[in-house]
Amino acid sequence: MSMIGLYEKATPKDLNWRERLLFAKKLGFDFVELSIDETDDRLKRLDWTLAERKEVVEAIYETGVKILSLCLSAHRRYPLGSTDQQKRKTAMTIMKKAINLASDLGIRCIQLAGYDVYYEEKSLRSRALFIENLQEAVALASEKGVVLSIEIMDDPFINSITKYLKIKEQIPSPYLQVYPDIGNLSAWPENDVGYELEKRIREITQIHLKDTLSVTNHFSGKFKEVPFGDGCVDFEGCLRTLKRLNYNGSFVVEMWSESSDDPIACPAVIVYGHGPFTWGKTVEQAVQNSIVLEEVATMAIGTELLARPIEPIDTYLLDKHYYRKHGAQAYYGQG
């Protein structure tokens, strides 16, 4: 059975690593994906001391929840294909440190962003520089037994597995693989998602699950913070395709809720074209939340049958009735 991981940014930001791994465990996830993004705070992780790394490893063994992958998006700020020599030097320093960190923490896969440059203008030179530095990075990773996996991105440089293969042809190493993001892959109208997944199923190391809004001639798409079921992703079709292809690798649920006061306040979600997801701190709570979700869905469909169209409830009224029963300021039923 495939393992299901949780993206670090879906957890509260102020948790230590023991607390974060326990948070994921209570929600039923098998592992956590660590983030090294372009912010100074997360870049500092690359310079964790031996004692700090040991503390994280001990948390992994204590909780039984591993950190199996590292999302390395720091190259947005310091791209491998930058025309600025100093930025390229910094990019490779980040790469070396990330490989060493992964090796120390037992991380087997580093996800690399699939673009040559992000904030700079793209060119034939930026592409060539990206490939040159990626080739060196793959050699470094292979020495440590760490796999580098290129993510299919929100950027046209590598927005399909087909485009990834053009890079792989030049770096034919088993330590360079692909990390499809189902949302990103689906958002580009030129992609035949089923065909893309079929094309190199044997090179997929892990898969991101998220929803997105499609790119159009008049809209650049939305690649983050799209609620599951509100976007363009055919989850049932994608998962059926992967099952038919005998994909048994892991998935990572990619969400952004670090700024949320209580990320588990909404313990259920209905996904278009798929069954519902429910969770809780215990198995019993998750089952209870499933029962509640069924009851709410029954009331909702009954309302729809009585009158259409139904307008959404006013946000102010919704919040009023929710927060009088939940949170630090709850007052309903207080004596």
mmCIF file with all atom_site columns, C-alpha atoms in Angstrom, residues 66-266:
data_model
loop_
_atom_site.group_PDB
_atom_site.id
_atom_site.type_symbol
_atom_site.label_atom_id
_atom_site.label_alt_id
_atom_site.label_comp_id
_atom_site.label_asym_id
_atom_site.label_entity_id
_atom_site.label_seq_id
_atom_site.pdbx_PDB_ins_code
_atom_site.Cartn_x
_atom_site.Cartn_y
_atom_site.Cartn_z
_atom_site.occupancy
_atom_site.B_iso_or_equiv
_atom_site.pdbx_formal_charge
_atom_site.auth_seq_id
_atom_site.auth_comp_id
_atom_site.auth_asym_id
_atom_site.auth_atom_id
_atom_site.pdbx_PDB_model_num
ATOM 1   C CA . LYS A 1 66  ? 9.917   9.610  9.045   1.00 0.00 ? 66  LYS A CA 1
ATOM 2   C CA . ILE A 1 67  ? 10.962  12.560 6.915   1.00 0.00 ? 67  ILE A CA 1
ATOM 3   C CA . LEU A 1 68  ? 11.269  10.829 3.561   1.00 0.00 ? 68  LEU A CA 1
ATOM 4   C CA . SER A 1 69  ? 11.577  13.781 1.192   1.00 0.00 ? 69  SER A CA 1
ATOM 5   C CA . LEU A 1 70  ? 12.898  17.319 1.084   1.00 0.00 ? 70  LEU A CA 1
ATOM 6   C CA . CYS A 1 71  ? 11.213  20.022 -0.992  1.00 0.00 ? 71  CYS A CA 1
ATOM 7   C CA . LEU A 1 72  ? 14.084  22.264 -2.104  1.00 0.00 ? 72  LEU A CA 1
ATOM 8   C CA . SER A 1 73  ? 12.450  25.416 -3.487  1.00 0.00 ? 73  SER A CA 1
ATOM 9   C CA . ALA A 1 74  ? 15.302  27.704 -2.390  1.00 0.00 ? 74  ALA A CA 1
ATOM 10  C CA . HIS A 1 75  ? 16.466  27.728 -6.003  1.00 0.00 ? 75  HIS A CA 1
ATOM 11  C CA . ARG A 1 76  ? 13.693  30.190 -6.834  1.00 0.00 ? 76  ARG A CA 1
ATOM 12  C CA . ARG A 1 77  ? 15.890  32.820 -5.173  1.00 0.00 ? 77  ARG A CA 1
ATOM 13  C CA . TYR A 1 78  ? 19.209  31.297 -6.184  1.00 0.00 ? 78  TYR A CA 1
ATOM 14  C CA . PRO A 1 79  ? 18.553  29.482 -9.489  1.00 0.00 ? 79  PRO A CA 1
ATOM 15  C CA . LEU A 1 80  ? 20.891  26.959 -11.055 1.00 0.00 ? 80  LEU A CA 1
ATOM 16  C CA . GLY A 1 81  ? 20.485  28.718 -14.407 1.00 0.00 ? 81  GLY A CA 1
ATOM 17  C CA . SER A 1 82  ? 21.079  32.292 -13.262 1.00 0.00 ? 82  SER A CA 1
ATOM 18  C CA . THR A 1 83  ? 23.282  34.498 -15.418 1.00 0.00 ? 83  THR A CA 1
ATOM 19  C CA . ASP A 1 84  ? 24.644  35.938 -12.160 1.00 0.00 ? 84  ASP A CA 1
ATOM 20  C CA . GLN A 1 85  ? 27.746  33.908 -11.342 1.00 0.00 ? 85  GLN A CA 1
ATOM 21  C CA . GLN A 1 86  ? 27.467  34.565 -7.612  1.00 0.00 ? 86  GLN A CA 1
ATOM 22  C CA . LYS A 1 87  ? 23.859  33.334 -7.548  1.00 0.00 ? 87  LYS A CA 1
ATOM 23  C CA . ARG A 1 88  ? 24.873  30.158 -9.363  1.00 0.00 ? 88  ARG A CA 1
ATOM 24  C CA . LYS A 1 89  ? 27.662  29.632 -6.844  1.00 0.00 ? 89  LYS A CA 1
ATOM 25  C CA . THR A 1 90  ? 25.177  30.076 -3.992  1.00 0.00 ? 90  THR A CA 1
ATOM 26  C CA . ALA A 1 91  ? 22.767  27.702 -5.745  1.00 0.00 ? 91  ALA A CA 1
ATOM 27  C CA . MET A 1 92  ? 25.384  24.965 -5.820  1.00 0.00 ? 92  MET A CA 1
ATOM 28  C CA . THR A 1 93  ? 26.341  25.602 -2.188  1.00 0.00 ? 93  THR A CA 1
ATOM 29  C CA . ILE A 1 94  ? 22.661  25.184 -1.267  1.00 0.00 ? 94  ILE A CA 1
ATOM 30  C CA . MET A 1 95  ? 22.549  22.008 -3.320  1.00 0.00 ? 95  MET A CA 1
ATOM 31  C CA . LYS A 1 96  ? 25.589  20.489 -1.602  1.00 0.00 ? 96  LYS A CA 1
ATOM 32  C CA . LYS A 1 97  ? 24.289  21.368 1.854   1.00 0.00 ? 97  LYS A CA 1
ATOM 33  C CA . ALA A 1 98  ? 20.843  19.967 1.059   1.00 0.00 ? 98  ALA A CA 1
ATOM 34  C CA . ILE A 1 99  ? 22.344  16.664 -0.092  1.00 0.00 ? 99  ILE A CA 1
ATOM 35  C CA . ASN A 1 100 ? 24.393  16.397 3.111   1.00 0.00 ? 100 ASN A CA 1
ATOM 36  C CA . LEU A 1 101 ? 21.350  17.263 5.251   1.00 0.00 ? 101 LEU A CA 1
ATOM 37  C CA . ALA A 1 102 ? 19.267  14.652 3.458   1.00 0.00 ? 102 ALA A CA 1
ATOM 38  C CA . SER A 1 103 ? 21.966  12.047 4.008   1.00 0.00 ? 103 SER A CA 1
ATOM 39  C CA . ASP A 1 104 ? 22.181  12.863 7.722   1.00 0.00 ? 104 ASP A CA 1
ATOM 40  C CA . LEU A 1 105 ? 18.402  12.767 8.288   1.00 0.00 ? 105 LEU A CA 1
ATOM 41  C CA . GLY A 1 106 ? 17.733  9.630  6.248   1.00 0.00 ? 106 GLY A CA 1
ATOM 42  C CA . ILE A 1 107 ? 15.899  11.521 3.504   1.00 0.00 ? 107 ILE A CA 1
ATOM 43  C CA . ARG A 1 108 ? 16.008  9.542  0.283   1.00 0.00 ? 108 ARG A CA 1
ATOM 44  C CA . CYS A 1 109 ? 14.541  12.047 -2.195  1.00 0.00 ? 109 CYS A CA 1
ATOM 45  C CA . ILE A 1 110 ? 15.175  15.756 -2.803  1.00 0.00 ? 110 ILE A CA 1
ATOM 46  C CA . GLN A 1 111 ? 12.547  17.453 -4.907  1.00 0.00 ? 111 GLN A CA 1
ATOM 47  C CA . LEU A 1 112 ? 14.026  20.069 -7.237  1.00 0.00 ? 112 LEU A CA 1
ATOM 48  C CA . ALA A 1 113 ? 11.964  22.847 -8.794  1.00 0.00 ? 113 ALA A CA 1
ATOM 49  C CA . GLY A 1 114 ? 11.686  22.372 -12.544 1.00 0.00 ? 114 GLY A CA 1
ATOM 50  C CA . TYR A 1 115 ? 12.788  25.773 -13.784 1.00 0.00 ? 115 TYR A CA 1
ATOM 51  C CA . ASP A 1 116 ? 16.069  27.247 -14.949 1.00 0.00 ? 116 ASP A CA 1
ATOM 52  C CA . VAL A 1 117 ? 15.333  30.696 -13.469 1.00 0.00 ? 117 VAL A CA 1
ATOM 53  C CA . TYR A 1 118 ? 12.261  32.084 -11.757 1.00 0.00 ? 118 TYR A CA 1
ATOM 54  C CA . TYR A 1 119 ? 12.606  35.838 -11.234 1.00 0.00 ? 119 TYR A CA 1
ATOM 55  C CA . GLU A 1 120 ? 14.997  36.370 -14.146 1.00 0.00 ? 120 GLU A CA 1
ATOM 56  C CA . GLU A 1 121 ? 14.399  36.338 -17.888 1.00 0.00 ? 121 GLU A CA 1
ATOM 57  C CA . LYS A 1 122 ? 14.677  32.904 -19.453 1.00 0.00 ? 122 LYS A CA 1
ATOM 58  C CA . SER A 1 123 ? 17.092  32.318 -22.316 1.00 0.00 ? 123 SER A CA 1
ATOM 59  C CA . LEU A 1 124 ? 19.032  29.613 -24.115 1.00 0.00 ? 124 LEU A CA 1
ATOM 60  C CA . ARG A 1 125 ? 21.956  30.454 -21.836 1.00 0.00 ? 125 ARG A CA 1
ATOM 61  C CA . SER A 1 126 ? 19.913  30.042 -18.637 1.00 0.00 ? 126 SER A CA 1
ATOM 62  C CA . ARG A 1 127 ? 18.789  26.630 -19.882 1.00 0.00 ? 127 ARG A CA 1
ATOM 63  C CA . ALA A 1 128 ? 22.370  25.578 -20.635 1.00 0.00 ? 128 ALA A CA 1
ATOM 64  C CA . LEU A 1 129 ? 23.598  26.770 -17.237 1.00 0.00 ? 129 LEU A CA 1
ATOM 65  C CA . PHE A 1 130 ? 20.762  24.929 -15.496 1.00 0.00 ? 130 PHE A CA 1
ATOM 66  C CA . ILE A 1 131 ? 21.656  21.644 -17.200 1.00 0.00 ? 131 ILE A CA 1
ATOM 67  C CA . GLU A 1 132 ? 25.385  22.075 -16.480 1.00 0.00 ? 132 GLU A CA 1
ATOM 68  C CA . ASN A 1 133 ? 24.805  22.675 -12.772 1.00 0.00 ? 133 ASN A CA 1
ATOM 69  C CA . LEU A 1 134 ? 22.142  19.968 -12.537 1.00 0.00 ? 134 LEU A CA 1
ATOM 70  C CA . GLN A 1 135 ? 24.605  17.485 -13.982 1.00 0.00 ? 135 GLN A CA 1
ATOM 71  C CA . GLU A 1 136 ? 27.092  18.363 -11.245 1.00 0.00 ? 136 GLU A CA 1
ATOM 72  C CA . ALA A 1 137 ? 24.352  18.173 -8.602  1.00 0.00 ? 137 ALA A CA 1
ATOM 73  C CA . VAL A 1 138 ? 23.308  14.688 -9.724  1.00 0.00 ? 138 VAL A CA 1
ATOM 74  C CA . ALA A 1 139 ? 26.908  13.505 -9.453  1.00 0.00 ? 139 ALA A CA 1
ATOM 75  C CA . LEU A 1 140 ? 27.117  14.889 -5.893  1.00 0.00 ? 140 LEU A CA 1
ATOM 76  C CA . ALA A 1 141 ? 23.797  13.291 -4.917  1.00 0.00 ? 141 ALA A CA 1
ATOM 77  C CA . SER A 1 142 ? 24.805  9.908  -6.301  1.00 0.00 ? 142 SER A CA 1
ATOM 78  C CA . GLU A 1 143 ? 27.864  9.899  -4.035  1.00 0.00 ? 143 GLU A CA 1
ATOM 79  C CA . LYS A 1 144 ? 25.533  10.151 -1.025  1.00 0.00 ? 144 LYS A CA 1
ATOM 80  C CA . GLY A 1 145 ? 22.891  7.757  -2.364  1.00 0.00 ? 145 GLY A CA 1
ATOM 81  C CA . VAL A 1 146 ? 20.290  10.540 -2.564  1.00 0.00 ? 146 VAL A CA 1
ATOM 82  C CA . VAL A 1 147 ? 17.895  10.805 -5.524  1.00 0.00 ? 147 VAL A CA 1
ATOM 83  C CA . LEU A 1 148 ? 17.160  14.197 -7.086  1.00 0.00 ? 148 LEU A CA 1
ATOM 84  C CA . SER A 1 149 ? 13.627  14.396 -8.484  1.00 0.00 ? 149 SER A CA 1
ATOM 85  C CA . ILE A 1 150 ? 12.502  17.246 -10.737 1.00 0.00 ? 150 ILE A CA 1
ATOM 86  C CA . GLU A 1 151 ? 9.037   18.521 -9.898  1.00 0.00 ? 151 GLU A CA 1
ATOM 87  C CA . ILE A 1 152 ? 6.596   19.292 -12.684 1.00 0.00 ? 152 ILE A CA 1
ATOM 88  C CA . MET A 1 153 ? 6.035   22.989 -12.126 1.00 0.00 ? 153 MET A CA 1
ATOM 89  C CA . ASP A 1 154 ? 3.818   26.051 -12.416 1.00 0.00 ? 154 ASP A CA 1
ATOM 90  C CA . ASP A 1 155 ? 6.408   27.299 -14.886 1.00 0.00 ? 155 ASP A CA 1
ATOM 91  C CA . PRO A 1 156 ? 6.605   26.481 -18.617 1.00 0.00 ? 156 PRO A CA 1
ATOM 92  C CA . PHE A 1 157 ? 10.265  25.423 -18.417 1.00 0.00 ? 157 PHE A CA 1
ATOM 93  C CA . ILE A 1 158 ? 9.356   21.949 -17.115 1.00 0.00 ? 158 ILE A CA 1
ATOM 94  C CA . ASN A 1 159 ? 5.573   21.762 -16.870 1.00 0.00 ? 159 ASN A CA 1
ATOM 95  C CA . SER A 1 160 ? 5.243   18.183 -18.140 1.00 0.00 ? 160 SER A CA 1
ATOM 96  C CA . ILE A 1 161 ? 6.967   14.837 -17.904 1.00 0.00 ? 161 ILE A CA 1
ATOM 97  C CA . THR A 1 162 ? 7.678   15.171 -21.635 1.00 0.00 ? 162 THR A CA 1
ATOM 98  C CA . LYS A 1 163 ? 9.820   18.248 -20.942 1.00 0.00 ? 163 LYS A CA 1
ATOM 99  C CA . TYR A 1 164 ? 11.527  16.520 -18.023 1.00 0.00 ? 164 TYR A CA 1
ATOM 100 C CA . LEU A 1 165 ? 12.587  13.759 -20.416 1.00 0.00 ? 165 LEU A CA 1
ATOM 101 C CA . LYS A 1 166 ? 14.419  16.278 -22.592 1.00 0.00 ? 166 LYS A CA 1
ATOM 102 C CA . ILE A 1 167 ? 16.613  17.025 -19.580 1.00 0.00 ? 167 ILE A CA 1
ATOM 103 C CA . LYS A 1 168 ? 16.926  13.359 -18.599 1.00 0.00 ? 168 LYS A CA 1
ATOM 104 C CA . GLU A 1 169 ? 18.250  12.512 -22.066 1.00 0.00 ? 169 GLU A CA 1
ATOM 105 C CA . GLN A 1 170 ? 21.273  14.681 -21.300 1.00 0.00 ? 170 GLN A CA 1
ATOM 106 C CA . ILE A 1 171 ? 21.736  13.392 -17.732 1.00 0.00 ? 171 ILE A CA 1
ATOM 107 C CA . PRO A 1 172 ? 20.889  9.657  -17.970 1.00 0.00 ? 172 PRO A CA 1
ATOM 108 C CA . SER A 1 173 ? 21.513  8.884  -14.313 1.00 0.00 ? 173 SER A CA 1
ATOM 109 C CA . PRO A 1 174 ? 19.349  6.713  -12.027 1.00 0.00 ? 174 PRO A CA 1
ATOM 110 C CA . TYR A 1 175 ? 19.850  9.448  -9.440  1.00 0.00 ? 175 TYR A CA 1
ATOM 111 C CA . LEU A 1 176 ? 17.798  11.896 -11.523 1.00 0.00 ? 176 LEU A CA 1
ATOM 112 C CA . GLN A 1 177 ? 14.070  11.117 -11.564 1.00 0.00 ? 177 GLN A CA 1
ATOM 113 C CA . VAL A 1 178 ? 10.735  12.939 -11.809 1.00 0.00 ? 178 VAL A CA 1
ATOM 114 C CA . TYR A 1 179 ? 8.307   14.142 -9.126  1.00 0.00 ? 179 TYR A CA 1
ATOM 115 C CA . PRO A 1 180 ? 4.930   14.914 -10.747 1.00 0.00 ? 180 PRO A CA 1
ATOM 116 C CA . ASP A 1 181 ? 2.622   17.399 -9.093  1.00 0.00 ? 181 ASP A CA 1
ATOM 117 C CA . ILE A 1 182 ? -0.835  16.273 -10.217 1.00 0.00 ? 182 ILE A CA 1
ATOM 118 C CA . GLY A 1 183 ? -2.180  19.809 -9.826  1.00 0.00 ? 183 GLY A CA 1
ATOM 119 C CA . ASN A 1 184 ? 0.584   21.447 -11.861 1.00 0.00 ? 184 ASN A CA 1
ATOM 120 C CA . LEU A 1 185 ? 0.430   18.746 -14.508 1.00 0.00 ? 185 LEU A CA 1
ATOM 121 C CA . SER A 1 186 ? -3.343  19.198 -14.881 1.00 0.00 ? 186 SER A CA 1
ATOM 122 C CA . ALA A 1 187 ? -3.332  22.996 -14.998 1.00 0.00 ? 187 ALA A CA 1
ATOM 123 C CA . TRP A 1 188 ? -1.535  23.229 -18.358 1.00 0.00 ? 188 TRP A CA 1
ATOM 124 C CA . PRO A 1 189 ? -4.110  22.672 -21.147 1.00 0.00 ? 189 PRO A CA 1
ATOM 125 C CA . GLU A 1 190 ? -1.527  21.236 -23.541 1.00 0.00 ? 190 GLU A CA 1
ATOM 126 C CA . ASN A 1 191 ? -0.912  18.266 -21.230 1.00 0.00 ? 191 ASN A CA 1
ATOM 127 C CA . ASP A 1 192 ? -2.646  14.937 -21.715 1.00 0.00 ? 192 ASP A CA 1
ATOM 128 C CA . VAL A 1 193 ? -2.361  13.956 -18.046 1.00 0.00 ? 193 VAL A CA 1
ATOM 129 C CA . GLY A 1 194 ? -2.972  10.235 -18.523 1.00 0.00 ? 194 GLY A CA 1
ATOM 130 C CA . TYR A 1 195 ? -0.422  10.025 -21.309 1.00 0.00 ? 195 TYR A CA 1
ATOM 131 C CA . GLU A 1 196 ? 2.118   11.997 -19.285 1.00 0.00 ? 196 GLU A CA 1
ATOM 132 C CA . LEU A 1 197 ? 1.829   9.615  -16.330 1.00 0.00 ? 197 LEU A CA 1
ATOM 133 C CA . GLU A 1 198 ? 2.072   6.592  -18.609 1.00 0.00 ? 198 GLU A CA 1
ATOM 134 C CA . LYS A 1 199 ? 5.121   7.918  -20.400 1.00 0.00 ? 199 LYS A CA 1
ATOM 135 C CA . ARG A 1 200 ? 7.639   7.466  -17.560 1.00 0.00 ? 200 ARG A CA 1
ATOM 136 C CA . ILE A 1 201 ? 5.871   5.724  -14.719 1.00 0.00 ? 201 ILE A CA 1
ATOM 137 C CA . ARG A 1 202 ? 9.109   3.892  -13.953 1.00 0.00 ? 202 ARG A CA 1
ATOM 138 C CA . GLU A 1 203 ? 10.893  7.177  -13.152 1.00 0.00 ? 203 GLU A CA 1
ATOM 139 C CA . ILE A 1 204 ? 8.308   8.621  -10.751 1.00 0.00 ? 204 ILE A CA 1
ATOM 140 C CA . THR A 1 205 ? 9.686   8.697  -7.205  1.00 0.00 ? 205 THR A CA 1
ATOM 141 C CA . GLN A 1 206 ? 6.824   10.496 -5.466  1.00 0.00 ? 206 GLN A CA 1
ATOM 142 C CA . ILE A 1 207 ? 3.663   12.467 -6.306  1.00 0.00 ? 207 ILE A CA 1
ATOM 143 C CA . HIS A 1 208 ? 2.218   15.702 -4.972  1.00 0.00 ? 208 HIS A CA 1
ATOM 144 C CA . LEU A 1 209 ? -1.560  15.835 -4.543  1.00 0.00 ? 209 LEU A CA 1
ATOM 145 C CA . LYS A 1 210 ? -3.187  19.259 -4.740  1.00 0.00 ? 210 LYS A CA 1
ATOM 146 C CA . ASP A 1 211 ? -5.833  21.062 -6.786  1.00 0.00 ? 211 ASP A CA 1
ATOM 147 C CA . THR A 1 212 ? -5.225  23.930 -9.220  1.00 0.00 ? 212 THR A CA 1
ATOM 148 C CA . LEU A 1 213 ? -7.049  26.272 -11.567 1.00 0.00 ? 213 LEU A CA 1
ATOM 149 C CA . SER A 1 214 ? -6.252  25.869 -15.276 1.00 0.00 ? 214 SER A CA 1
ATOM 150 C CA . VAL A 1 215 ? -4.098  28.190 -17.329 1.00 0.00 ? 215 VAL A CA 1
ATOM 151 C CA . THR A 1 216 ? -6.065  29.907 -20.107 1.00 0.00 ? 216 THR A CA 1
ATOM 152 C CA . ASN A 1 217 ? -5.394  32.588 -22.701 1.00 0.00 ? 217 ASN A CA 1
ATOM 153 C CA . HIS A 1 218 ? -6.644  35.190 -20.227 1.00 0.00 ? 218 HIS A CA 1
ATOM 154 C CA . PHE A 1 219 ? -5.645  33.638 -16.906 1.00 0.00 ? 219 PHE A CA 1
ATOM 155 C CA . SER A 1 220 ? -2.226  32.554 -15.675 1.00 0.00 ? 220 SER A CA 1
ATOM 156 C CA . GLY A 1 221 ? -3.741  29.795 -13.545 1.00 0.00 ? 221 GLY A CA 1
ATOM 157 C CA . LYS A 1 222 ? -3.664  29.308 -9.792  1.00 0.00 ? 222 LYS A CA 1
ATOM 158 C CA . PHE A 1 223 ? -1.239  26.771 -8.408  1.00 0.00 ? 223 PHE A CA 1
ATOM 159 C CA . LYS A 1 224 ? -1.542  27.198 -4.633  1.00 0.00 ? 224 LYS A CA 1
ATOM 160 C CA . GLU A 1 225 ? -4.254  27.225 -1.992  1.00 0.00 ? 225 GLU A CA 1
ATOM 161 C CA . VAL A 1 226 ? -7.047  25.945 -4.243  1.00 0.00 ? 226 VAL A CA 1
ATOM 162 C CA . PRO A 1 227 ? -9.435  23.887 -2.061  1.00 0.00 ? 227 PRO A CA 1
ATOM 163 C CA . PHE A 1 228 ? -9.631  20.231 -3.080  1.00 0.00 ? 228 PHE A CA 1
ATOM 164 C CA . GLY A 1 229 ? -12.552 19.830 -5.451  1.00 0.00 ? 229 GLY A CA 1
ATOM 165 C CA . ASP A 1 230 ? -12.661 23.478 -6.549  1.00 0.00 ? 230 ASP A CA 1
ATOM 166 C CA . GLY A 1 231 ? -10.039 23.129 -9.274  1.00 0.00 ? 231 GLY A CA 1
ATOM 167 C CA . CYS A 1 232 ? -9.411  21.317 -12.527 1.00 0.00 ? 232 CYS A CA 1
ATOM 168 C CA . VAL A 1 233 ? -7.787  18.103 -11.290 1.00 0.00 ? 233 VAL A CA 1
ATOM 169 C CA . ASP A 1 234 ? -9.539  14.834 -12.117 1.00 0.00 ? 234 ASP A CA 1
ATOM 170 C CA . PHE A 1 235 ? -8.367  12.999 -8.999  1.00 0.00 ? 235 PHE A CA 1
ATOM 171 C CA . GLU A 1 236 ? -10.300 9.826  -9.730  1.00 0.00 ? 236 GLU A CA 1
ATOM 172 C CA . GLY A 1 237 ? -8.919  9.645  -13.261 1.00 0.00 ? 237 GLY A CA 1
ATOM 173 C CA . CYS A 1 238 ? -5.344  10.264 -12.114 1.00 0.00 ? 238 CYS A CA 1
ATOM 174 C CA . LEU A 1 239 ? -5.502  7.716  -9.301  1.00 0.00 ? 239 LEU A CA 1
ATOM 175 C CA . ARG A 1 240 ? -7.131  5.082  -11.516 1.00 0.00 ? 240 ARG A CA 1
ATOM 176 C CA . THR A 1 241 ? -4.386  5.617  -14.088 1.00 0.00 ? 241 THR A CA 1
ATOM 177 C CA . LEU A 1 242 ? -1.668  5.238  -11.450 1.00 0.00 ? 242 LEU A CA 1
ATOM 178 C CA . LYS A 1 243 ? -3.318  2.102  -10.074 1.00 0.00 ? 243 LYS A CA 1
ATOM 179 C CA . ARG A 1 244 ? -3.509  0.578  -13.567 1.00 0.00 ? 244 ARG A CA 1
ATOM 180 C CA . LEU A 1 245 ? 0.190   1.363  -14.010 1.00 0.00 ? 245 LEU A CA 1
ATOM 181 C CA . ASN A 1 246 ? 0.944   -0.426 -10.705 1.00 0.00 ? 246 ASN A CA 1
ATOM 182 C CA . TYR A 1 247 ? 2.321   2.699  -9.077  1.00 0.00 ? 247 TYR A CA 1
ATOM 183 C CA . ASN A 1 248 ? 2.997   1.813  -5.442  1.00 0.00 ? 248 ASN A CA 1
ATOM 184 C CA . GLY A 1 249 ? 5.108   4.833  -4.575  1.00 0.00 ? 249 GLY A CA 1
ATOM 185 C CA . SER A 1 250 ? 4.221   7.452  -2.018  1.00 0.00 ? 250 SER A CA 1
ATOM 186 C CA . PHE A 1 251 ? 2.016   10.537 -2.245  1.00 0.00 ? 251 PHE A CA 1
ATOM 187 C CA . VAL A 1 252 ? 2.354   13.880 -0.467  1.00 0.00 ? 252 VAL A CA 1
ATOM 188 C CA . VAL A 1 253 ? -0.711  15.988 0.285   1.00 0.00 ? 253 VAL A CA 1
ATOM 189 C CA . GLU A 1 254 ? 0.386   19.546 -0.478  1.00 0.00 ? 254 GLU A CA 1
ATOM 190 C CA . MET A 1 255 ? -1.466  22.230 1.458   1.00 0.00 ? 255 MET A CA 1
ATOM 191 C CA . TRP A 1 256 ? -0.576  25.574 2.984   1.00 0.00 ? 256 TRP A CA 1
ATOM 192 C CA . SER A 1 257 ? -1.989  26.157 6.453   1.00 0.00 ? 257 SER A CA 1
ATOM 193 C CA . GLU A 1 258 ? 0.919   27.488 8.503   1.00 0.00 ? 258 GLU A CA 1
ATOM 194 C CA . SER A 1 259 ? -0.982  30.699 9.182   1.00 0.00 ? 259 SER A CA 1
ATOM 195 C CA . SER A 1 260 ? -4.105  28.879 10.345  1.00 0.00 ? 260 SER A CA 1
ATOM 196 C CA . ASP A 1 261 ? -4.909  29.074 14.047  1.00 0.00 ? 261 ASP A CA 1
ATOM 197 C CA . ASP A 1 262 ? -6.145  25.486 14.014  1.00 0.00 ? 262 ASP A CA 1
ATOM 198 C CA . PRO A 1 263 ? -5.407  23.449 10.849  1.00 0.00 ? 263 PRO A CA 1
ATOM 199 C CA . ILE A 1 264 ? -7.448  20.486 12.093  1.00 0.00 ? 264 ILE A CA 1
ATOM 200 C CA . ALA A 1 265 ? -10.555 22.557 12.930  1.00 0.00 ? 265 ALA A CA 1
ATOM 201 C CA . CYS A 1 266 ? -12.068 21.301 9.657   1.00 0.00 ? 266 CYS A CA 1
#
